[in-house]
JSON list of C-alpha atoms in Angstrom, two decimals:
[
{"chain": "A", "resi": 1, "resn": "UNK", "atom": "CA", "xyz": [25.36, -21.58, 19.84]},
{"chain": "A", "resi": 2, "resn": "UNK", "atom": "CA", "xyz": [28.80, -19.86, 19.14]},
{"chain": "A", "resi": 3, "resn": "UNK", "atom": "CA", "xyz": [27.64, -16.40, 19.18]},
{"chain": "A", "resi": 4, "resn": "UNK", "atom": "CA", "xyz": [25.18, -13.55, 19.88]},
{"chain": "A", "resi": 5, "resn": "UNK", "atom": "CA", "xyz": [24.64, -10.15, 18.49]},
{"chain": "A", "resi": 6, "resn": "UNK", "atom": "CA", "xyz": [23.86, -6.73, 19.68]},
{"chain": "A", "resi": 7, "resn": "UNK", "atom": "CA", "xyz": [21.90, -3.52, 18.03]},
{"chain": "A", "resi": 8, "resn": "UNK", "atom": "CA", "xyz": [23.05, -0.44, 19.34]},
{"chain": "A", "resi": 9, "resn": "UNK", "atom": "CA", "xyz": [19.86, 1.82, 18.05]},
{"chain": "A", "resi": 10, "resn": "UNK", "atom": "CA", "xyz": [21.59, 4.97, 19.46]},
{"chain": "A", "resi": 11, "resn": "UNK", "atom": "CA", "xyz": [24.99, 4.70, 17.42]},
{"chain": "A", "resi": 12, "resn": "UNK", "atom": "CA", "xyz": [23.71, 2.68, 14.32]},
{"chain": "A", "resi": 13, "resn": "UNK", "atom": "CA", "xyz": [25.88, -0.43, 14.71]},
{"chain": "A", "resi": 14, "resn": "UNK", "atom": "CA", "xyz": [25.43, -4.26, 15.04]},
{"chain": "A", "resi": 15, "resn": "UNK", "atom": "CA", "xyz": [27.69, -6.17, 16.71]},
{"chain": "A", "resi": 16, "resn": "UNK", "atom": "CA", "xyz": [28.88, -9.89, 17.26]},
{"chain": "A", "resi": 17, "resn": "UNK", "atom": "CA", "xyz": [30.73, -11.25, 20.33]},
{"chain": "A", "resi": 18, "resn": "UNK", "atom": "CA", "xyz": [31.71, -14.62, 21.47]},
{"chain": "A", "resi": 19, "resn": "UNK", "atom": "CA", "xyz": [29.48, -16.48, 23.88]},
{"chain": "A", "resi": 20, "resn": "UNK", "atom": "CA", "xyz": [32.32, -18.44, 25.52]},
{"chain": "A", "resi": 21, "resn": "UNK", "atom": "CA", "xyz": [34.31, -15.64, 26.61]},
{"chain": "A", "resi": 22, "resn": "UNK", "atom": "CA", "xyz": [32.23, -12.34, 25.72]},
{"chain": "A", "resi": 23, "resn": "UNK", "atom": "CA", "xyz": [34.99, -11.01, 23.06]},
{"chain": "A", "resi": 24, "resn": "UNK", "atom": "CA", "xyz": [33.89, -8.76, 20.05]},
{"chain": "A", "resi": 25, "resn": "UNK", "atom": "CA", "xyz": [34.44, -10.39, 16.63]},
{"chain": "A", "resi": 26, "resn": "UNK", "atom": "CA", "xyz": [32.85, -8.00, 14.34]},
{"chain": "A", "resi": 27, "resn": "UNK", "atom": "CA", "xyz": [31.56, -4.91, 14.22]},
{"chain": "A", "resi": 28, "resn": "UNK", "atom": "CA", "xyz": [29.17, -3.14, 11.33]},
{"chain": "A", "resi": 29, "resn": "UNK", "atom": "CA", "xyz": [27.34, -0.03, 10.21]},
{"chain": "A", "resi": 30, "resn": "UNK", "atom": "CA", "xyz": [23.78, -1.42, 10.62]},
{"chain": "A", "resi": 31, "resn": "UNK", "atom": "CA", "xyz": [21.74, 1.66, 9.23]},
{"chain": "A", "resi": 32, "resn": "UNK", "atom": "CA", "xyz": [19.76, 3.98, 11.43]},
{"chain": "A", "resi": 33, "resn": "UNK", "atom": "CA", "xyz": [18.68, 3.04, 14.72]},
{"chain": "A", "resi": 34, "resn": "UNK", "atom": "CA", "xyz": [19.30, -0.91, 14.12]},
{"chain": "A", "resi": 35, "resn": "UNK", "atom": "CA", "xyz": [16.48, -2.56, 16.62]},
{"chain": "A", "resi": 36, "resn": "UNK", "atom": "CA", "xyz": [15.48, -5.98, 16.36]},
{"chain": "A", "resi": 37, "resn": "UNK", "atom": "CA", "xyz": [17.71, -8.88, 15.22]},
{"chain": "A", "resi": 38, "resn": "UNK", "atom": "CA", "xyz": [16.63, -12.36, 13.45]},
{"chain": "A", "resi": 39, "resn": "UNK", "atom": "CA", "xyz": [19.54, -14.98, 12.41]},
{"chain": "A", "resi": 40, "resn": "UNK", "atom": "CA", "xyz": [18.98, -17.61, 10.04]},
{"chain": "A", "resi": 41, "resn": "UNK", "atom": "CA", "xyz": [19.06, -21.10, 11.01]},
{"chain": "A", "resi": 42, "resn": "UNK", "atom": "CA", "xyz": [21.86, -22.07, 9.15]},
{"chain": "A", "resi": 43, "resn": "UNK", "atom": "CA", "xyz": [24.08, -18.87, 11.36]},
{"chain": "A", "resi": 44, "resn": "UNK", "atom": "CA", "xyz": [24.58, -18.01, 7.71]},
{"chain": "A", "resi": 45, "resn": "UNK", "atom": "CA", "xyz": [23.03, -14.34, 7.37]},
{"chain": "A", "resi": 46, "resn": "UNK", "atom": "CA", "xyz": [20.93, -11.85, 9.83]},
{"chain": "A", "resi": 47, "resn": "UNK", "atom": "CA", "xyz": [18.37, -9.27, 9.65]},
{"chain": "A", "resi": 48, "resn": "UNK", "atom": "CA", "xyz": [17.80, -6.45, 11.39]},
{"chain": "A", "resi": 49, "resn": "UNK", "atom": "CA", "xyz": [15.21, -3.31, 11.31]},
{"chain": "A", "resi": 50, "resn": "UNK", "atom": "CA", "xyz": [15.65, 0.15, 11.42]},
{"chain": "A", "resi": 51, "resn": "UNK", "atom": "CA", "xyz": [13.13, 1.89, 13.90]},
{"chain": "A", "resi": 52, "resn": "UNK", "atom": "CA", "xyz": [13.54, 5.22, 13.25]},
{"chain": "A", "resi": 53, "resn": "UNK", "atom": "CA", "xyz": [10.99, 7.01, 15.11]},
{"chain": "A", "resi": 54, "resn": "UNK", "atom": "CA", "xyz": [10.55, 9.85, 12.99]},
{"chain": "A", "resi": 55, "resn": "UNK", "atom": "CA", "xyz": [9.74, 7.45, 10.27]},
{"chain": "A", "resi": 56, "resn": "UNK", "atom": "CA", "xyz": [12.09, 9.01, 7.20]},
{"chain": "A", "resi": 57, "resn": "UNK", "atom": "CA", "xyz": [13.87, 5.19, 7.50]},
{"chain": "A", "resi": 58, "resn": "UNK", "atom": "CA", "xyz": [11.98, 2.48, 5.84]},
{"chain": "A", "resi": 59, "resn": "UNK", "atom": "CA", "xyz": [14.42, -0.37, 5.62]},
{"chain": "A", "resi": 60, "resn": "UNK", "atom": "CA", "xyz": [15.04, -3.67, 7.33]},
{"chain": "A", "resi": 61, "resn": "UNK", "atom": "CA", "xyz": [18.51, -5.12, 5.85]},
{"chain": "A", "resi": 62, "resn": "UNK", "atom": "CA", "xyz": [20.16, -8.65, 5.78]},
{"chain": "A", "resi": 63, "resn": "UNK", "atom": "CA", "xyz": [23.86, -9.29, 6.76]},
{"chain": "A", "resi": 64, "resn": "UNK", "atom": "CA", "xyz": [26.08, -12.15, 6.02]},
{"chain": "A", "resi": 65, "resn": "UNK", "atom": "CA", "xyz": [27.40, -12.92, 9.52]},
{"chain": "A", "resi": 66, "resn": "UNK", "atom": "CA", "xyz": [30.79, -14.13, 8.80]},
{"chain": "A", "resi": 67, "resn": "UNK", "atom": "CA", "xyz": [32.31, -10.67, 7.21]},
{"chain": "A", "resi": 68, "resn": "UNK", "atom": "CA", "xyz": [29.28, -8.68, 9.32]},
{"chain": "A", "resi": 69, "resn": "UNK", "atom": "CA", "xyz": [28.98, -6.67, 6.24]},
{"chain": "A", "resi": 70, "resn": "UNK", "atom": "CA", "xyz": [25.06, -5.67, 4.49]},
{"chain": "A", "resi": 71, "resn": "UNK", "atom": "CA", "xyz": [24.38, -7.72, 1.57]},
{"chain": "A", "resi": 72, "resn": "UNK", "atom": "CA", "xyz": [20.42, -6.54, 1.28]},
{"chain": "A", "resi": 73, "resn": "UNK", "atom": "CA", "xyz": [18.43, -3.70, 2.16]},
{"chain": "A", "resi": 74, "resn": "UNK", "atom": "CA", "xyz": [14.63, -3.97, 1.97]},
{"chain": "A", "resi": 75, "resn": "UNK", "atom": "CA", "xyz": [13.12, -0.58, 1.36]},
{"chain": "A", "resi": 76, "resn": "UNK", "atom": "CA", "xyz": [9.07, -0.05, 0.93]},
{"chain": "A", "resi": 77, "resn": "UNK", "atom": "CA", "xyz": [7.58, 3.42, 1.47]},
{"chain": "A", "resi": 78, "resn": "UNK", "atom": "CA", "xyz": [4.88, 1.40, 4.03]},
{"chain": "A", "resi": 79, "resn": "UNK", "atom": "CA", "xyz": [7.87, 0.14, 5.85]},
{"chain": "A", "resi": 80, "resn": "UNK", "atom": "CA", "xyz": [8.22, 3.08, 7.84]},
{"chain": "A", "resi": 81, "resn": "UNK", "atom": "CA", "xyz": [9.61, 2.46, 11.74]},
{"chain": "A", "resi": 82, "resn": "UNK", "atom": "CA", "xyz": [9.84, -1.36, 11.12]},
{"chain": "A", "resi": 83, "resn": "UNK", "atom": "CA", "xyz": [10.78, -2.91, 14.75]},
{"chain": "A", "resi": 84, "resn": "UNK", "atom": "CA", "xyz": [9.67, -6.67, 15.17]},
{"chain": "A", "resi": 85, "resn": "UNK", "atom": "CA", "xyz": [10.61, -9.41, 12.54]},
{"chain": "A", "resi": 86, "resn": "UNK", "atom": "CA", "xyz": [9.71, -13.36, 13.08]},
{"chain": "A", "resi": 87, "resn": "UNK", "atom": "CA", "xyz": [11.54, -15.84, 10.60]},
{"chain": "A", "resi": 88, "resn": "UNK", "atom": "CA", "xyz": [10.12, -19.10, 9.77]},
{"chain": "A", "resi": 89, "resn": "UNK", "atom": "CA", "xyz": [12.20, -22.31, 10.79]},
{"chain": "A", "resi": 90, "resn": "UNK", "atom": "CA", "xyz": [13.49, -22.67, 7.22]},
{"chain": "A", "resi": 91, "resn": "UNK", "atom": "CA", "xyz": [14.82, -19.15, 7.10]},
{"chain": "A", "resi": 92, "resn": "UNK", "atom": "CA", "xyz": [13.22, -18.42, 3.24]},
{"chain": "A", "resi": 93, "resn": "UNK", "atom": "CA", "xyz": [10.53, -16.27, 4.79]},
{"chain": "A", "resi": 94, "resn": "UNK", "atom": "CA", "xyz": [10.55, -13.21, 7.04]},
{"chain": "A", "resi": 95, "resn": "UNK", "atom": "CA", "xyz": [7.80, -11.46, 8.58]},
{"chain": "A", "resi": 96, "resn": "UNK", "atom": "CA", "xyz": [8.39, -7.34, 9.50]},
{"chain": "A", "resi": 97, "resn": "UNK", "atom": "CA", "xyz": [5.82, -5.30, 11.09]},
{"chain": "A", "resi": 98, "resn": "UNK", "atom": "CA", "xyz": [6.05, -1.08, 10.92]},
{"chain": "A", "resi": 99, "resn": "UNK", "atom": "CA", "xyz": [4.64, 0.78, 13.78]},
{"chain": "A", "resi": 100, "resn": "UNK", "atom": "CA", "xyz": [4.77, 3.90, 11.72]},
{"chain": "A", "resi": 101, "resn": "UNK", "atom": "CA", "xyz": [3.44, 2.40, 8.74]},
{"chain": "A", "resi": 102, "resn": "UNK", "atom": "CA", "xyz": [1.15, -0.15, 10.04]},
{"chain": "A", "resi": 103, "resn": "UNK", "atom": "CA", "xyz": [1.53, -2.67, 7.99]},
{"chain": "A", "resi": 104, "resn": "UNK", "atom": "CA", "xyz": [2.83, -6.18, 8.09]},
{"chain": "A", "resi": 105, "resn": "UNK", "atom": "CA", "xyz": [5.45, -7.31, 5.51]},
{"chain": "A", "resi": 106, "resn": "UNK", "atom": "CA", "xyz": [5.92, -11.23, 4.36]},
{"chain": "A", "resi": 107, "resn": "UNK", "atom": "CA", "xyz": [9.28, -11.20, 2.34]},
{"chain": "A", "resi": 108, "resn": "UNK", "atom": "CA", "xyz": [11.18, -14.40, 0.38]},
{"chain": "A", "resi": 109, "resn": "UNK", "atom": "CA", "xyz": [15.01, -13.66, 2.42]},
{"chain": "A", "resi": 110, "resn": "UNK", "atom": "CA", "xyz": [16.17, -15.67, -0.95]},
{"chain": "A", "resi": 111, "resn": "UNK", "atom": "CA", "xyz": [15.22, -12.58, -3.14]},
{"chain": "A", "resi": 112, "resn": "UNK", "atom": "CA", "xyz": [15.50, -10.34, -0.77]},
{"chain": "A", "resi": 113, "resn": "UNK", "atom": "CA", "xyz": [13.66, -7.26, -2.39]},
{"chain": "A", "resi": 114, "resn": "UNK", "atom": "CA", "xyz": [10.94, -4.99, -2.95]},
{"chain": "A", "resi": 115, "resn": "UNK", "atom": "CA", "xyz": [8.97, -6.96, -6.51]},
{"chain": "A", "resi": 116, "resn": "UNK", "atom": "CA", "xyz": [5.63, -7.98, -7.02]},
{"chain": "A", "resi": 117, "resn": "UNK", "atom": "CA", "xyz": [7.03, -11.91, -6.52]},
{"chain": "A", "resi": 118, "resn": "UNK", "atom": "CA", "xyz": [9.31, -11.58, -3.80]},
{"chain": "A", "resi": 119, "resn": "UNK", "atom": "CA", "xyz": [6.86, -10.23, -1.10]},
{"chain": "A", "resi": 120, "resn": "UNK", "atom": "CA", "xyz": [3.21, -9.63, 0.39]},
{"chain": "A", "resi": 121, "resn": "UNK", "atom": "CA", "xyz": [2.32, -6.80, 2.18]},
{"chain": "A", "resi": 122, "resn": "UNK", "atom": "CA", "xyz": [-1.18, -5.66, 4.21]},
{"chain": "A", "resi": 123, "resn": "UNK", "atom": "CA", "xyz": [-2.27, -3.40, 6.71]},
{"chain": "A", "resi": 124, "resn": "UNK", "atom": "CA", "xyz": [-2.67, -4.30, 10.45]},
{"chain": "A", "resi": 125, "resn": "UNK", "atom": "CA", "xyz": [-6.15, -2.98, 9.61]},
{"chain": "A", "resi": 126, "resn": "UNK", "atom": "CA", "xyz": [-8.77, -2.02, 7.38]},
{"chain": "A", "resi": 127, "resn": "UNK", "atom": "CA", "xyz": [-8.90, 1.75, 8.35]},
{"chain": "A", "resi": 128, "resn": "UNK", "atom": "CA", "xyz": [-4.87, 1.84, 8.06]},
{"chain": "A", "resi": 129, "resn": "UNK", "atom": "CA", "xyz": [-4.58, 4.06, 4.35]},
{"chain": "A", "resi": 130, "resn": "UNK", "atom": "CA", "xyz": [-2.90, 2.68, 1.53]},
{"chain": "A", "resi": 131, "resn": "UNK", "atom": "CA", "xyz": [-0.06, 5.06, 2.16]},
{"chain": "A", "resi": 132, "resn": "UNK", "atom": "CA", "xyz": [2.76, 5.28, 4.26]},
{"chain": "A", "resi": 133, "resn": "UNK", "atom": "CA", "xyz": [1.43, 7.28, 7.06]},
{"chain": "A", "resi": 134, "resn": "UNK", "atom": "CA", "xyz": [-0.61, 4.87, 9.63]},
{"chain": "A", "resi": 135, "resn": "UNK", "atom": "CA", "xyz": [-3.18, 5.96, 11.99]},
{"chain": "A", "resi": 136, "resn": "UNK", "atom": "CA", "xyz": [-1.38, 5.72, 15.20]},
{"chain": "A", "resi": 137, "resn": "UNK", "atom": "CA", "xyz": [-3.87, 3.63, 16.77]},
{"chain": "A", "resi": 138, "resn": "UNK", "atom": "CA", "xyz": [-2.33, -0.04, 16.46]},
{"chain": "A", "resi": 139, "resn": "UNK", "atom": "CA", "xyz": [1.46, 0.94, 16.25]},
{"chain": "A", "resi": 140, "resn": "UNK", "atom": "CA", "xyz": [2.70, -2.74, 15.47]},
{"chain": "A", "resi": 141, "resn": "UNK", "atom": "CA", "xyz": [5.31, -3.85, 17.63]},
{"chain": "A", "resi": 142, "resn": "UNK", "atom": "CA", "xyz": [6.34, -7.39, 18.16]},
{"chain": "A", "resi": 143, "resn": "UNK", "atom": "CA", "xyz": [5.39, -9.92, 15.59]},
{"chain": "A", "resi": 144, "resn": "UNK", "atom": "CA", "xyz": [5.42, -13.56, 16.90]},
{"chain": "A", "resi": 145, "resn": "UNK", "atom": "CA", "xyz": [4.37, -17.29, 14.54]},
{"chain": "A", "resi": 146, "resn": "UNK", "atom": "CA", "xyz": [2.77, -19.44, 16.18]},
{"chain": "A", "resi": 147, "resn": "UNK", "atom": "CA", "xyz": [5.13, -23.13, 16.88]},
{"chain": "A", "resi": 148, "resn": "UNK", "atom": "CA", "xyz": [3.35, -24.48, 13.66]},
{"chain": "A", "resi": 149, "resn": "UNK", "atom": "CA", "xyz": [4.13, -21.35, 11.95]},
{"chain": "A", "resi": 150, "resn": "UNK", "atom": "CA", "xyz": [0.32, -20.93, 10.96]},
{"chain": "A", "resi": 151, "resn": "UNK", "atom": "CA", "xyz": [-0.43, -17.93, 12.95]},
{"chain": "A", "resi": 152, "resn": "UNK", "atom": "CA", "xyz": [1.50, -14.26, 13.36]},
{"chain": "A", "resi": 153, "resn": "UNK", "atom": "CA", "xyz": [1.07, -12.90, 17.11]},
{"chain": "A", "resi": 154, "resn": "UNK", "atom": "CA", "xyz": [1.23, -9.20, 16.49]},
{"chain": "A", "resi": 155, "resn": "UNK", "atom": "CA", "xyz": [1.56, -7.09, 19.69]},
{"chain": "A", "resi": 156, "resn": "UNK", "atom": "CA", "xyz": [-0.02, -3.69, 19.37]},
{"chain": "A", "resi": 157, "resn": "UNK", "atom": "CA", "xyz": [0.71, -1.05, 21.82]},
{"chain": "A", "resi": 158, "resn": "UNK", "atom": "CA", "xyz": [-1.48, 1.88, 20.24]},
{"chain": "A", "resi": 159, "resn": "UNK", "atom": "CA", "xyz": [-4.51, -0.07, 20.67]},
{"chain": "A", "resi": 160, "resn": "UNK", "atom": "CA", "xyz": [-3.67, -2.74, 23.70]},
{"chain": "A", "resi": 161, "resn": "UNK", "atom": "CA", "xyz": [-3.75, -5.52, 21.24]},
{"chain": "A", "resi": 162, "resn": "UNK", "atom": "CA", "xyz": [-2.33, -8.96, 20.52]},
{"chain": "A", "resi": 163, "resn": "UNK", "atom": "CA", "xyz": [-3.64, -9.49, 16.97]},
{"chain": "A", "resi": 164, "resn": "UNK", "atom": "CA", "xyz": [-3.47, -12.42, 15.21]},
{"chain": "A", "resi": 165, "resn": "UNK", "atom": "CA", "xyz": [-3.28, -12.99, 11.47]},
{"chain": "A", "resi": 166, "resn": "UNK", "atom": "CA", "xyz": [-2.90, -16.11, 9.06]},
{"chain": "A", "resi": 167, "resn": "UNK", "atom": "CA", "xyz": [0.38, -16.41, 7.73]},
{"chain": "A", "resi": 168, "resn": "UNK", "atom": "CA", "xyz": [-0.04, -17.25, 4.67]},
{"chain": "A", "resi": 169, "resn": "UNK", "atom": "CA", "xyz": [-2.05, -14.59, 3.29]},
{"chain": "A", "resi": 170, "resn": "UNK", "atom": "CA", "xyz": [-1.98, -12.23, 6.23]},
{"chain": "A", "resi": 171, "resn": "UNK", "atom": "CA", "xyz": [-5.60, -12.17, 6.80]},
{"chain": "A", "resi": 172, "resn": "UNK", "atom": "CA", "xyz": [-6.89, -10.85, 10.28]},
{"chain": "A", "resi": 173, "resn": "UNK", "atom": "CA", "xyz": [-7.66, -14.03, 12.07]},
{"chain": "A", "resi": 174, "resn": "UNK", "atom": "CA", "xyz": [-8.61, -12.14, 15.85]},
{"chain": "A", "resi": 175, "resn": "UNK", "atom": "CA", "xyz": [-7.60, -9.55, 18.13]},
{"chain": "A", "resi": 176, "resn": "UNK", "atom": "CA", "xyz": [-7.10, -10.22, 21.71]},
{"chain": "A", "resi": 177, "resn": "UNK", "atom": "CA", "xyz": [-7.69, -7.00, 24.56]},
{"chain": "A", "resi": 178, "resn": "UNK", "atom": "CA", "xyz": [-4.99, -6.55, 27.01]},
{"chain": "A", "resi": 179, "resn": "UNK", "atom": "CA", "xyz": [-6.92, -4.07, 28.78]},
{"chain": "A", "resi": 180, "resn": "UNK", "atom": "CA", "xyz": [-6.87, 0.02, 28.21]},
{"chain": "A", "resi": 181, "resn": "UNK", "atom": "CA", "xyz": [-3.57, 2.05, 27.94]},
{"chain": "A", "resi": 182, "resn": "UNK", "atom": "CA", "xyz": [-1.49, -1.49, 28.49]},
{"chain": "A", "resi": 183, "resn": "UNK", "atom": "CA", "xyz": [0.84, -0.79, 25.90]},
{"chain": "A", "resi": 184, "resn": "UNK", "atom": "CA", "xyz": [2.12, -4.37, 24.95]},
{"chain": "A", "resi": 185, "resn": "UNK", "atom": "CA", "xyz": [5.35, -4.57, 23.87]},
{"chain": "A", "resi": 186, "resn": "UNK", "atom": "CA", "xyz": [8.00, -7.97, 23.35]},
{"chain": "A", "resi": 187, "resn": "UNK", "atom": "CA", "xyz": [6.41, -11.67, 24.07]},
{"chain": "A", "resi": 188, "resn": "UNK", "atom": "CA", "xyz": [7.39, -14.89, 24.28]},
{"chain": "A", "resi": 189, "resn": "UNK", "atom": "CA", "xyz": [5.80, -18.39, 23.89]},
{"chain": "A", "resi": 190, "resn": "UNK", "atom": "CA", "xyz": [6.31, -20.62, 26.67]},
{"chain": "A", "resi": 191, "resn": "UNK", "atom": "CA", "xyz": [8.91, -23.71, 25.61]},
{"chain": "A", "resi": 192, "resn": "UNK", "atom": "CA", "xyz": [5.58, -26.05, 24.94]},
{"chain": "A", "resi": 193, "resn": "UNK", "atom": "CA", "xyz": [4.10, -23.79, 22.61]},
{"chain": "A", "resi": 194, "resn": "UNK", "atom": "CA", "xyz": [0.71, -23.43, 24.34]},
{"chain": "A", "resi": 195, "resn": "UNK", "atom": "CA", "xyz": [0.95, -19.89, 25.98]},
{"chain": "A", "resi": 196, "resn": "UNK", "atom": "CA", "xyz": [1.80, -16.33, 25.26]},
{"chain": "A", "resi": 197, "resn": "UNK", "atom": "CA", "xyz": [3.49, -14.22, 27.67]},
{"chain": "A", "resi": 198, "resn": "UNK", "atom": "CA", "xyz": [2.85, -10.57, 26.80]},
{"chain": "A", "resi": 199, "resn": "UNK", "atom": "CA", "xyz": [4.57, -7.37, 28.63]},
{"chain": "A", "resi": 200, "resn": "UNK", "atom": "CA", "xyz": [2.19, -4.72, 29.32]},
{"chain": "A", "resi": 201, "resn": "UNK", "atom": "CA", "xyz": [4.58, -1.63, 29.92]},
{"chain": "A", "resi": 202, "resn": "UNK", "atom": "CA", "xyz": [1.69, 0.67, 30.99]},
{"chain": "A", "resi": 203, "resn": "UNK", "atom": "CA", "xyz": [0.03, -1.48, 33.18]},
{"chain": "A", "resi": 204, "resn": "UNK", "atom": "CA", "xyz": [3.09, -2.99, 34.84]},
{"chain": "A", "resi": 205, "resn": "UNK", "atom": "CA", "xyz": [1.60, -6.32, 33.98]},
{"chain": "A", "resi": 206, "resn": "UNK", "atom": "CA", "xyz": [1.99, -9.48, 31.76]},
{"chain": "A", "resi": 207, "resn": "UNK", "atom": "CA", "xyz": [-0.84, -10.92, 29.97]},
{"chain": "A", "resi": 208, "resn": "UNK", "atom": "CA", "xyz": [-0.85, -14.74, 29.50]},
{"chain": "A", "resi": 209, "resn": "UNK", "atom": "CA", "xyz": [-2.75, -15.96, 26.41]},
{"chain": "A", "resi": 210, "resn": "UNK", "atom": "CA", "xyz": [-4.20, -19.21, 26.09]},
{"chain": "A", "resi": 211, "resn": "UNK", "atom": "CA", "xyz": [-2.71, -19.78, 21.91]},
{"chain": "A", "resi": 212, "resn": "UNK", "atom": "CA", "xyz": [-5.43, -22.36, 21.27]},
{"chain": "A", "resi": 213, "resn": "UNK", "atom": "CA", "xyz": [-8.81, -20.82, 22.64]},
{"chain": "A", "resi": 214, "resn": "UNK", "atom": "CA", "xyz": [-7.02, -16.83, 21.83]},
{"chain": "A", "resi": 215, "resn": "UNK", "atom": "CA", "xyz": [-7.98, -15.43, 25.12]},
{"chain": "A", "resi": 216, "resn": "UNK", "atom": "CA", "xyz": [-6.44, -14.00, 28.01]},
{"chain": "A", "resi": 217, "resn": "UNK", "atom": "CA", "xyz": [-6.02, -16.99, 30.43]},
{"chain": "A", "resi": 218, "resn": "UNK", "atom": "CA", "xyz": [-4.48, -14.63, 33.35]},
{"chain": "A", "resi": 219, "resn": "UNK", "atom": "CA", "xyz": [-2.58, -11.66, 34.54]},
{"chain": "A", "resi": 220, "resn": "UNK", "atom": "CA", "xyz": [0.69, -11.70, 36.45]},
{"chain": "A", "resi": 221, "resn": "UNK", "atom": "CA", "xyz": [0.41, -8.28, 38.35]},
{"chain": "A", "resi": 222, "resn": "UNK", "atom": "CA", "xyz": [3.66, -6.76, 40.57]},
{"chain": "A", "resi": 223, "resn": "UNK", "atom": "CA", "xyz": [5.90, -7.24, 37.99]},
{"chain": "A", "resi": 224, "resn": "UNK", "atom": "CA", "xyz": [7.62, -3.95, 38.32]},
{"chain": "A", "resi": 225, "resn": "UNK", "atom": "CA", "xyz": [8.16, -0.75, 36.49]},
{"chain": "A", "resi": 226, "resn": "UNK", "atom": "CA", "xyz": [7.54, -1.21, 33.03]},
{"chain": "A", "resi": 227, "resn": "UNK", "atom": "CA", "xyz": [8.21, -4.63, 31.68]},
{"chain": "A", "resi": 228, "resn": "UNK", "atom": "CA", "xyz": [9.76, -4.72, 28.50]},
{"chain": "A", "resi": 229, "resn": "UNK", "atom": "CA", "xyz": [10.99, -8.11, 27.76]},
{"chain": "A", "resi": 230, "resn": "UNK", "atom": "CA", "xyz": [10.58, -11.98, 28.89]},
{"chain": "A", "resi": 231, "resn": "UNK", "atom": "CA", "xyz": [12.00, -15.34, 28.41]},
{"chain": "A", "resi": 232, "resn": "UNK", "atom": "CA", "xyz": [12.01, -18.59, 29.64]},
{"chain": "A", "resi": 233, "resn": "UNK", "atom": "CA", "xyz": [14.45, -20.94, 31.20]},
{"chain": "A", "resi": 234, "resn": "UNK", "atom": "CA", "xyz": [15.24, -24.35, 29.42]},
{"chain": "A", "resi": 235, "resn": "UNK", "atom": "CA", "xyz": [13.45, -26.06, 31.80]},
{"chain": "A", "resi": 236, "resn": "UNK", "atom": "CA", "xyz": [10.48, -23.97, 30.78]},
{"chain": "A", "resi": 237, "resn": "UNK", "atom": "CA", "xyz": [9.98, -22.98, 34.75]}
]
């Protein structure tokens, strides 16, 4: 790992440093409100969303890393606040949810555009309309696959959900309660694959799920103000 990246969501810019000594090597208009960030295996190309909260942006757009200039932009009127992205090991396929829109997006990053052949689309659920507005009551935020990339691990902070969806097709496969007003937001599979650690913000809690039986196997409570993010050590500890 030579490198990492930033979004700066307030000034519209991307950014790429050096790991070994924290220098900036590139530096590039990202769109508005840049948010979350996925790089390709080979290092080759990123992608990053634009979660503007008004909703007017509808975009997610790829980069090539080396001249950190946009080769692709992604528009689709459902694609309205897009935040989380998960990309499959290969790198051909990205998954994009939109909180606004509430809808989750499975594109080819190979043709990376809005056709009939290069991408799938389907709302987080039934009662979402087939336009670009939403309901407000799922707001997608995080989308997650599972470590044999069968499953998508949506968290939803409008209705205290982690939902779960085949992703192939992007069928609803089940939807896991966090508990009221817990307003989920980034998660994290342990290094084994085997649990989900979800930040509640509202409840100043994080849910661990159990990925095989889909249920909430505890609750780590005290974890301060408003938890946002999580990792894990390499050690997994």
């Amino acid at each position: 790992m030579k490198y990492y990246y930033v979004s700066l969501i307030q000034e519209g810019y991307v950014e790429k440093y050096d790991v070994t000594n924290y220098s900036l090597l590139g530096r590039m208009q990202a769109g508005q409100s840049p948010a979350h960030i996925e790089i390709s295996p080979d290092g080759m190309y990123g992608y990053v969303t634009n979660f503007e909260s008004s909703g007017s942006v509808t975009t997610t757009r790829k980069f090539n890393t080396a001249t950190m200039q946009v080769t692709d932009i992604f528009s689709e009127t459902r694609m309205k606040g897009p935040h989380g992205m998960a990309l499959s090991h290969d790198g051909n396929t990205l998954y994009v949810t939109s909180e606004i829109g509430e809808y989750i997006f499975k594109i080819n990053t190979n043709n990376f555009y809005a056709s009939d052949t290069t991408y799938i689309k389907e709302p987080i659920d039934p009662s979402v309309p087939p336009s670009d507005n939403g309901t407000s009551n799922f707001r997608p935020y995080q989308v997650l696959l599972s470590p044999d990339e069968s499953l998508l691990f949506v968290s939803c902070r409008g209705s205290s959900q982690v939902r779960v969806y085949n992703s192939s097709d992007l069928t609803q496969v089940n939807s896991i309660s966090l508990g009221s007003g817990s307003f989920p937001l980034l998660m994290k599979f342990t290094n084994d694959g085997n649990y989900l650690f979800v930040c509640n913000r509202n409840n100043n809690t994080v849910s661990i799920i159990n990925r095989a039986t889909q249920t909430v196997a505890s609750t780590i409570t005290g974890v301060g103000i408003q938890p946002h993010g999580v990792d894990f050590s390499a050690d997994g500890h």
